[in-house]
Amino acid sequence: MATISKLSNPNPVASLSSSFKPRSSSSLKCFVGFPTRPGFSSKLVSSSSLSSINTHPFRGSLVVRCSLADGNGSSVKRTTLHDLYEKEGQSPWYDNLCRPVTDLLPLIASGVRGVTSNPAIFQKAISSSNAYNDQFRELVQSGKDIESAYWELVVKDIQDACKLFEPIYDQTDGGDGYVSVEVSPRLADDTNGTIEAAKYLHEVVDRPNVYIKIPATAPCIPSIKEVIANGISLIFSLARYEAVIDAYLDGLEDSGLSDLSRVTSVASFFVSRVDTLIDKMLEMIGTPEALDLRGKAAVAQAALAYRLYQKKFSGPRWEALVKKGAKKQRLLWASTSVKNPAYPDTLYVAPLIGPDTVSTMPDQALQAFIDHGTVSRTIDANVSEAEGIYSALEKLGIDWGKVGSQLEDEGVESFKKSFDSLLDTLQEKANTLKFVIS
């Protein structure tokens, strides 16, 4: 199957709907995965008590359901999400997207300031809903191949969602209100393919508030530097995070621009998956000391990532860039849903609150935090404790480098499976349509 940057049509941009007409010269954004804004050079496209049981009942639901009709349009009162942004400087985003995108309106009213997506999210949305059928039927009947049709479905959702978040983007002068779309997971080991795919998506989505997500695999680190402007990276370890920051800084320095104020980027740091893996290792070790560290690794590493963020975005090198208007690459906490029911349902949100960060939450985490979350700066409240946990795990034989590599490989493979599964599902739908038409 062709990759996004190598569609069967020799001109992948032309293969999309004629409705994709450039609106401005906005630069590429990649949500390393990074986005860019009007007037920016495309060269810069983007450079990534724990054992307690929760018993809080939900008093309401803001879950977006992939439905077949119009959005619910219900109003939502002020929530803790507003306080999260206004009092602590953290932007709450929603980790989900499906049709109709107007179902996002109550969430925006509740304080959500952006949306993240990935192949798994689109696999679920498109496979479980009939809302995509009419457009898909038209694409198949017009002769589109399956992968080209898939990207058109995705691009429409991203464009429509970007429109809903444009007021936030405008109000914050490009500081918030982003919607992310990820390059094909098949390109995780392809530096040049990732660069071309990021540029392609930026061109066809053609919205100032889109972030293009680039996986922070070793082959894609150069891609981040090459396309630095607005984007997001997918990160599982401190070492990889530092490489992503360096790629961002290198990209800024190599851009040749005298005004860097229009460059924004986000580094997506995965959280709960770290505990899922390390908890299994600790259970295999089985000692009381090991078992007592379950559910603590992810938050500890995240706290140290924030410390690294503070260190890297300070000092002479950074100050020289600030004089040109450079903005910090914000940390985005991803994978914030709790996988172990024995842990508090806000475990990967509440301890990670701090300024200049983003917390993207799926339904479960979002509902829980709105219902009973507490807003206060926590990310750097216990850094020494985080250091102790990190070191204790190393002494038990936990190799953080190997953990990061394994999670990176598993994450890419998971997205590939979702991507391939969805294409298979669409192929089956196409075969059915062709049979009915004939």
Tab-separated table of N, CA and C in Angstrom, residues 154-228:
chain	number	residue	atom	x	y	z
A	154	VAL	N	-9.827	12.093	6.523
A	154	VAL	CA	-9.099	12.661	7.661
A	154	VAL	C	-8.947	14.169	7.513
A	155	VAL	N	-8.541	14.605	6.342
A	155	VAL	CA	-8.312	16.037	6.122
A	155	VAL	C	-9.586	16.845	6.358
A	156	LYS	N	-10.724	16.306	5.936
A	156	LYS	CA	-11.980	17.033	6.160
A	156	LYS	C	-12.263	17.198	7.652
A	157	ASP	N	-12.056	16.142	8.423
A	157	ASP	CA	-12.271	16.242	9.874
A	157	ASP	C	-11.334	17.272	10.492
A	158	ILE	N	-10.074	17.245	10.083
A	158	ILE	CA	-9.092	18.180	10.633
A	158	ILE	C	-9.457	19.611	10.264
A	159	GLN	N	-9.839	19.836	9.022
A	159	GLN	CA	-10.219	21.182	8.592
A	159	GLN	C	-11.433	21.689	9.368
A	160	ASP	N	-12.435	20.831	9.506
A	160	ASP	CA	-13.655	21.238	10.211
A	160	ASP	C	-13.373	21.532	11.678
A	161	ALA	N	-12.510	20.711	12.294
A	161	ALA	CA	-12.161	20.936	13.702
A	161	ALA	C	-11.343	22.218	13.849
A	162	CYS	N	-10.432	22.462	12.909
A	162	CYS	CA	-9.636	23.687	12.951
A	162	CYS	C	-10.529	24.917	12.920
A	163	LYS	N	-11.586	24.847	12.143
A	163	LYS	CA	-12.515	25.971	12.057
A	163	LYS	C	-13.148	26.259	13.411
A	164	LEU	N	-13.497	25.219	14.145
A	164	LEU	CA	-14.128	25.402	15.454
A	164	LEU	C	-13.167	26.030	16.458
A	165	PHE	N	-11.874	25.723	16.327
A	165	PHE	CA	-10.889	26.223	17.290
A	165	PHE	C	-10.211	27.516	16.840
A	166	GLU	N	-10.575	28.013	15.669
A	166	GLU	CA	-9.961	29.247	15.178
A	166	GLU	C	-10.149	30.438	16.111
A	167	PRO	N	-11.324	30.608	16.747
A	167	PRO	CA	-11.468	31.741	17.673
A	167	PRO	C	-10.437	31.718	18.805
A	168	ILE	N	-10.146	30.526	19.341
A	168	ILE	CA	-9.134	30.423	20.399
A	168	ILE	C	-7.760	30.741	19.836
A	169	TYR	N	-7.485	30.231	18.655
A	169	TYR	CA	-6.199	30.502	17.992
A	169	TYR	C	-6.011	32.005	17.791
A	170	ASP	N	-7.063	32.675	17.331
A	170	ASP	CA	-6.987	34.110	17.083
A	170	ASP	C	-6.860	34.907	18.382
A	171	GLN	N	-7.639	34.516	19.386
A	171	GLN	CA	-7.627	35.231	20.664
A	171	GLN	C	-6.269	35.155	21.350
A	172	THR	N	-5.550	34.057	21.135
A	172	THR	CA	-4.244	33.867	21.793
A	172	THR	C	-3.079	34.182	20.865
A	173	ASP	N	-3.377	34.765	19.702
A	173	ASP	CA	-2.346	35.088	18.721
A	173	ASP	C	-1.506	33.860	18.377
A	174	GLY	N	-2.197	32.751	18.177
A	174	GLY	CA	-1.518	31.516	17.782
A	174	GLY	C	-0.925	30.732	18.928
A	175	GLY	N	-1.275	31.088	20.155
A	175	GLY	CA	-0.738	30.364	21.298
A	175	GLY	C	-1.472	29.088	21.611
A	176	ASP	N	-2.712	28.974	21.144
A	176	ASP	CA	-3.542	27.804	21.444
A	176	ASP	C	-4.574	27.630	20.337
A	177	GLY	N	-5.447	26.640	20.502
A	177	GLY	CA	-6.493	26.405	19.518
A	177	GLY	C	-6.065	25.540	18.356
A	178	TYR	N	-5.160	24.597	18.621
A	178	TYR	CA	-4.632	23.742	17.559
A	178	TYR	C	-5.361	22.401	17.448
A	179	VAL	N	-5.276	21.833	16.246
A	179	VAL	CA	-5.782	20.485	15.971
A	179	VAL	C	-4.639	19.728	15.303
A	180	SER	N	-4.364	18.528	15.774
A	180	SER	CA	-3.210	17.792	15.242
A	180	SER	C	-3.614	16.646	14.336
A	181	VAL	N	-2.773	16.387	13.361
A	181	VAL	CA	-2.930	15.228	12.487
A	181	VAL	C	-1.549	14.616	12.313
A	182	GLU	N	-1.494	13.304	12.340
A	182	GLU	CA	-0.208	12.605	12.322
A	182	GLU	C	0.143	12.101	10.934
A	183	VAL	N	1.423	12.188	10.584
A	183	VAL	CA	1.877	11.606	9.321
A	183	VAL	C	1.668	10.089	9.387
A	184	SER	N	1.703	9.446	8.243
A	184	SER	CA	1.517	7.999	8.207
A	184	SER	C	2.515	7.286	9.113
A	185	PRO	N	2.054	6.373	9.973
A	185	PRO	CA	2.968	5.636	10.851
A	185	PRO	C	3.939	4.760	10.075
A	186	ARG	N	3.656	4.535	8.802
A	186	ARG	CA	4.564	3.742	7.979
A	186	ARG	C	5.871	4.484	7.685
A	187	LEU	N	5.890	5.787	8.020
A	187	LEU	CA	7.060	6.600	7.722
A	187	LEU	C	7.960	6.806	8.931
A	188	ALA	N	7.710	6.078	10.010
A	188	ALA	CA	8.452	6.288	11.260
A	188	ALA	C	9.957	6.075	11.112
A	189	ASP	N	10.372	5.320	10.096
A	189	ASP	CA	11.805	5.074	9.875
A	189	ASP	C	12.310	5.746	8.599
A	190	ASP	N	11.525	6.674	8.086
A	190	ASP	CA	11.846	7.308	6.807
A	190	ASP	C	11.967	8.818	6.997
A	191	THR	N	13.191	9.308	7.097
A	191	THR	CA	13.421	10.739	7.344
A	191	THR	C	12.832	11.605	6.239
A	192	ASN	N	13.226	11.362	5.004
A	192	ASN	CA	12.766	12.193	3.898
A	192	ASN	C	11.274	12.026	3.633
A	193	GLY	N	10.788	10.787	3.781
A	193	GLY	CA	9.371	10.549	3.572
A	193	GLY	C	8.532	11.314	4.582
A	194	THR	N	9.020	11.380	5.836
A	194	THR	CA	8.307	12.124	6.872
A	194	THR	C	8.280	13.612	6.557
A	195	ILE	N	9.397	14.144	6.089
A	195	ILE	CA	9.457	15.567	5.730
A	195	ILE	C	8.444	15.881	4.632
A	196	GLU	N	8.432	15.055	3.591
A	196	GLU	CA	7.521	15.292	2.478
A	196	GLU	C	6.062	15.125	2.906
A	197	ALA	N	5.793	14.127	3.751
A	197	ALA	CA	4.426	13.909	4.215
A	197	ALA	C	3.940	15.083	5.065
A	198	ALA	N	4.827	15.615	5.912
A	198	ALA	CA	4.461	16.755	6.752
A	198	ALA	C	4.131	17.967	5.887
A	199	LYS	N	4.947	18.217	4.877
A	199	LYS	CA	4.693	19.345	3.984
A	199	LYS	C	3.386	19.144	3.204
A	200	TYR	N	3.171	17.913	2.787
A	200	TYR	CA	1.951	17.587	2.038
A	200	TYR	C	0.701	17.823	2.882
A	201	LEU	N	0.704	17.325	4.105
A	201	LEU	CA	-0.455	17.510	4.976
A	201	LEU	C	-0.680	18.981	5.291
A	202	HIS	N	0.402	19.705	5.517
A	202	HIS	CA	0.269	21.131	5.800
A	202	HIS	C	-0.384	21.852	4.625
A	203	GLU	N	-0.001	21.461	3.416
A	203	GLU	CA	-0.535	22.123	2.230
A	203	GLU	C	-2.009	21.811	2.012
A	204	VAL	N	-2.395	20.544	2.158
A	204	VAL	CA	-3.779	20.193	1.840
A	204	VAL	C	-4.756	20.567	2.963
A	205	VAL	N	-4.305	20.501	4.217
A	205	VAL	CA	-5.187	20.943	5.303
A	205	VAL	C	-5.353	22.460	5.230
A	206	ASP	N	-4.258	23.157	4.999
A	206	ASP	CA	-4.298	24.585	4.723
A	206	ASP	C	-5.072	25.378	5.782
A	207	ARG	N	-4.721	25.153	7.023
A	207	ARG	CA	-5.311	25.909	8.130
A	207	ARG	C	-4.177	26.407	9.021
A	208	PRO	N	-4.253	27.634	9.516
A	208	PRO	CA	-3.157	28.176	10.323
A	208	PRO	C	-2.977	27.459	11.654
A	209	ASN	N	-4.040	26.805	12.131
A	209	ASN	CA	-3.988	26.182	13.461
A	209	ASN	C	-3.945	24.662	13.409
A	210	VAL	N	-3.268	24.119	12.392
A	210	VAL	CA	-3.070	22.675	12.344
A	210	VAL	C	-1.647	22.361	12.798
A	211	TYR	N	-1.515	21.313	13.592
A	211	TYR	CA	-0.211	20.787	13.987
A	211	TYR	C	-0.003	19.462	13.260
A	212	ILE	N	1.155	19.286	12.651
A	212	ILE	CA	1.490	18.022	12.002
A	212	ILE	C	2.342	17.213	12.969
A	213	LYS	N	1.886	16.026	13.324
A	213	LYS	CA	2.588	15.193	14.299
A	213	LYS	C	3.651	14.333	13.620
A	214	ILE	N	4.841	14.379	14.190
A	214	ILE	CA	5.964	13.589	13.685
A	214	ILE	C	6.475	12.697	14.811
A	215	PRO	N	6.569	11.392	14.613
A	215	PRO	CA	7.082	10.523	15.679
A	215	PRO	C	8.544	10.837	15.971
A	216	ALA	N	8.902	10.867	17.257
A	216	ALA	CA	10.281	11.198	17.644
A	216	ALA	C	11.163	9.960	17.647
A	217	THR	N	11.106	9.209	16.558
A	217	THR	CA	12.031	8.082	16.390
A	217	THR	C	13.381	8.641	15.959
A	218	ALA	N	14.430	7.846	16.077
A	218	ALA	CA	15.760	8.319	15.705
A	218	ALA	C	15.804	8.829	14.256
A	219	PRO	N	15.209	8.102	13.282
A	219	PRO	CA	15.239	8.596	11.908
A	219	PRO	C	14.460	9.898	11.703
A	220	CYS	N	13.488	10.165	12.586
A	220	CYS	CA	12.648	11.350	12.393
A	220	CYS	C	13.155	12.587	13.131
A	221	ILE	N	14.180	12.434	13.971
A	221	ILE	CA	14.741	13.611	14.639
A	221	ILE	C	15.243	14.631	13.610
A	222	PRO	N	15.965	14.202	12.548
A	222	PRO	CA	16.368	15.177	11.519
A	222	PRO	C	15.159	15.810	10.825
A	223	SER	N	14.056	15.057	10.726
A	223	SER	CA	12.843	15.596	10.103
A	223	SER	C	12.311	16.764	10.929
A	224	ILE	N	12.386	16.619	12.249
A	224	ILE	CA	11.894	17.659	13.149
A	224	ILE	C	12.688	18.943	12.937
A	225	LYS	N	13.994	18.809	12.835
A	225	LYS	CA	14.833	19.979	12.621
A	225	LYS	C	14.530	20.614	11.263
A	226	GLU	N	14.327	19.793	10.264
A	226	GLU	CA	14.134	20.296	8.902
A	226	GLU	C	12.812	21.042	8.747
A	227	VAL	N	11.782	20.537	9.416
A	227	VAL	CA	10.462	21.132	9.198
A	227	VAL	C	9.949	21.852	10.429
A	228	ILE	N	10.797	22.480	11.146
A	228	ILE	CA	10.525	22.904	12.524
A	228	ILE	C	9.315	23.749	12.846
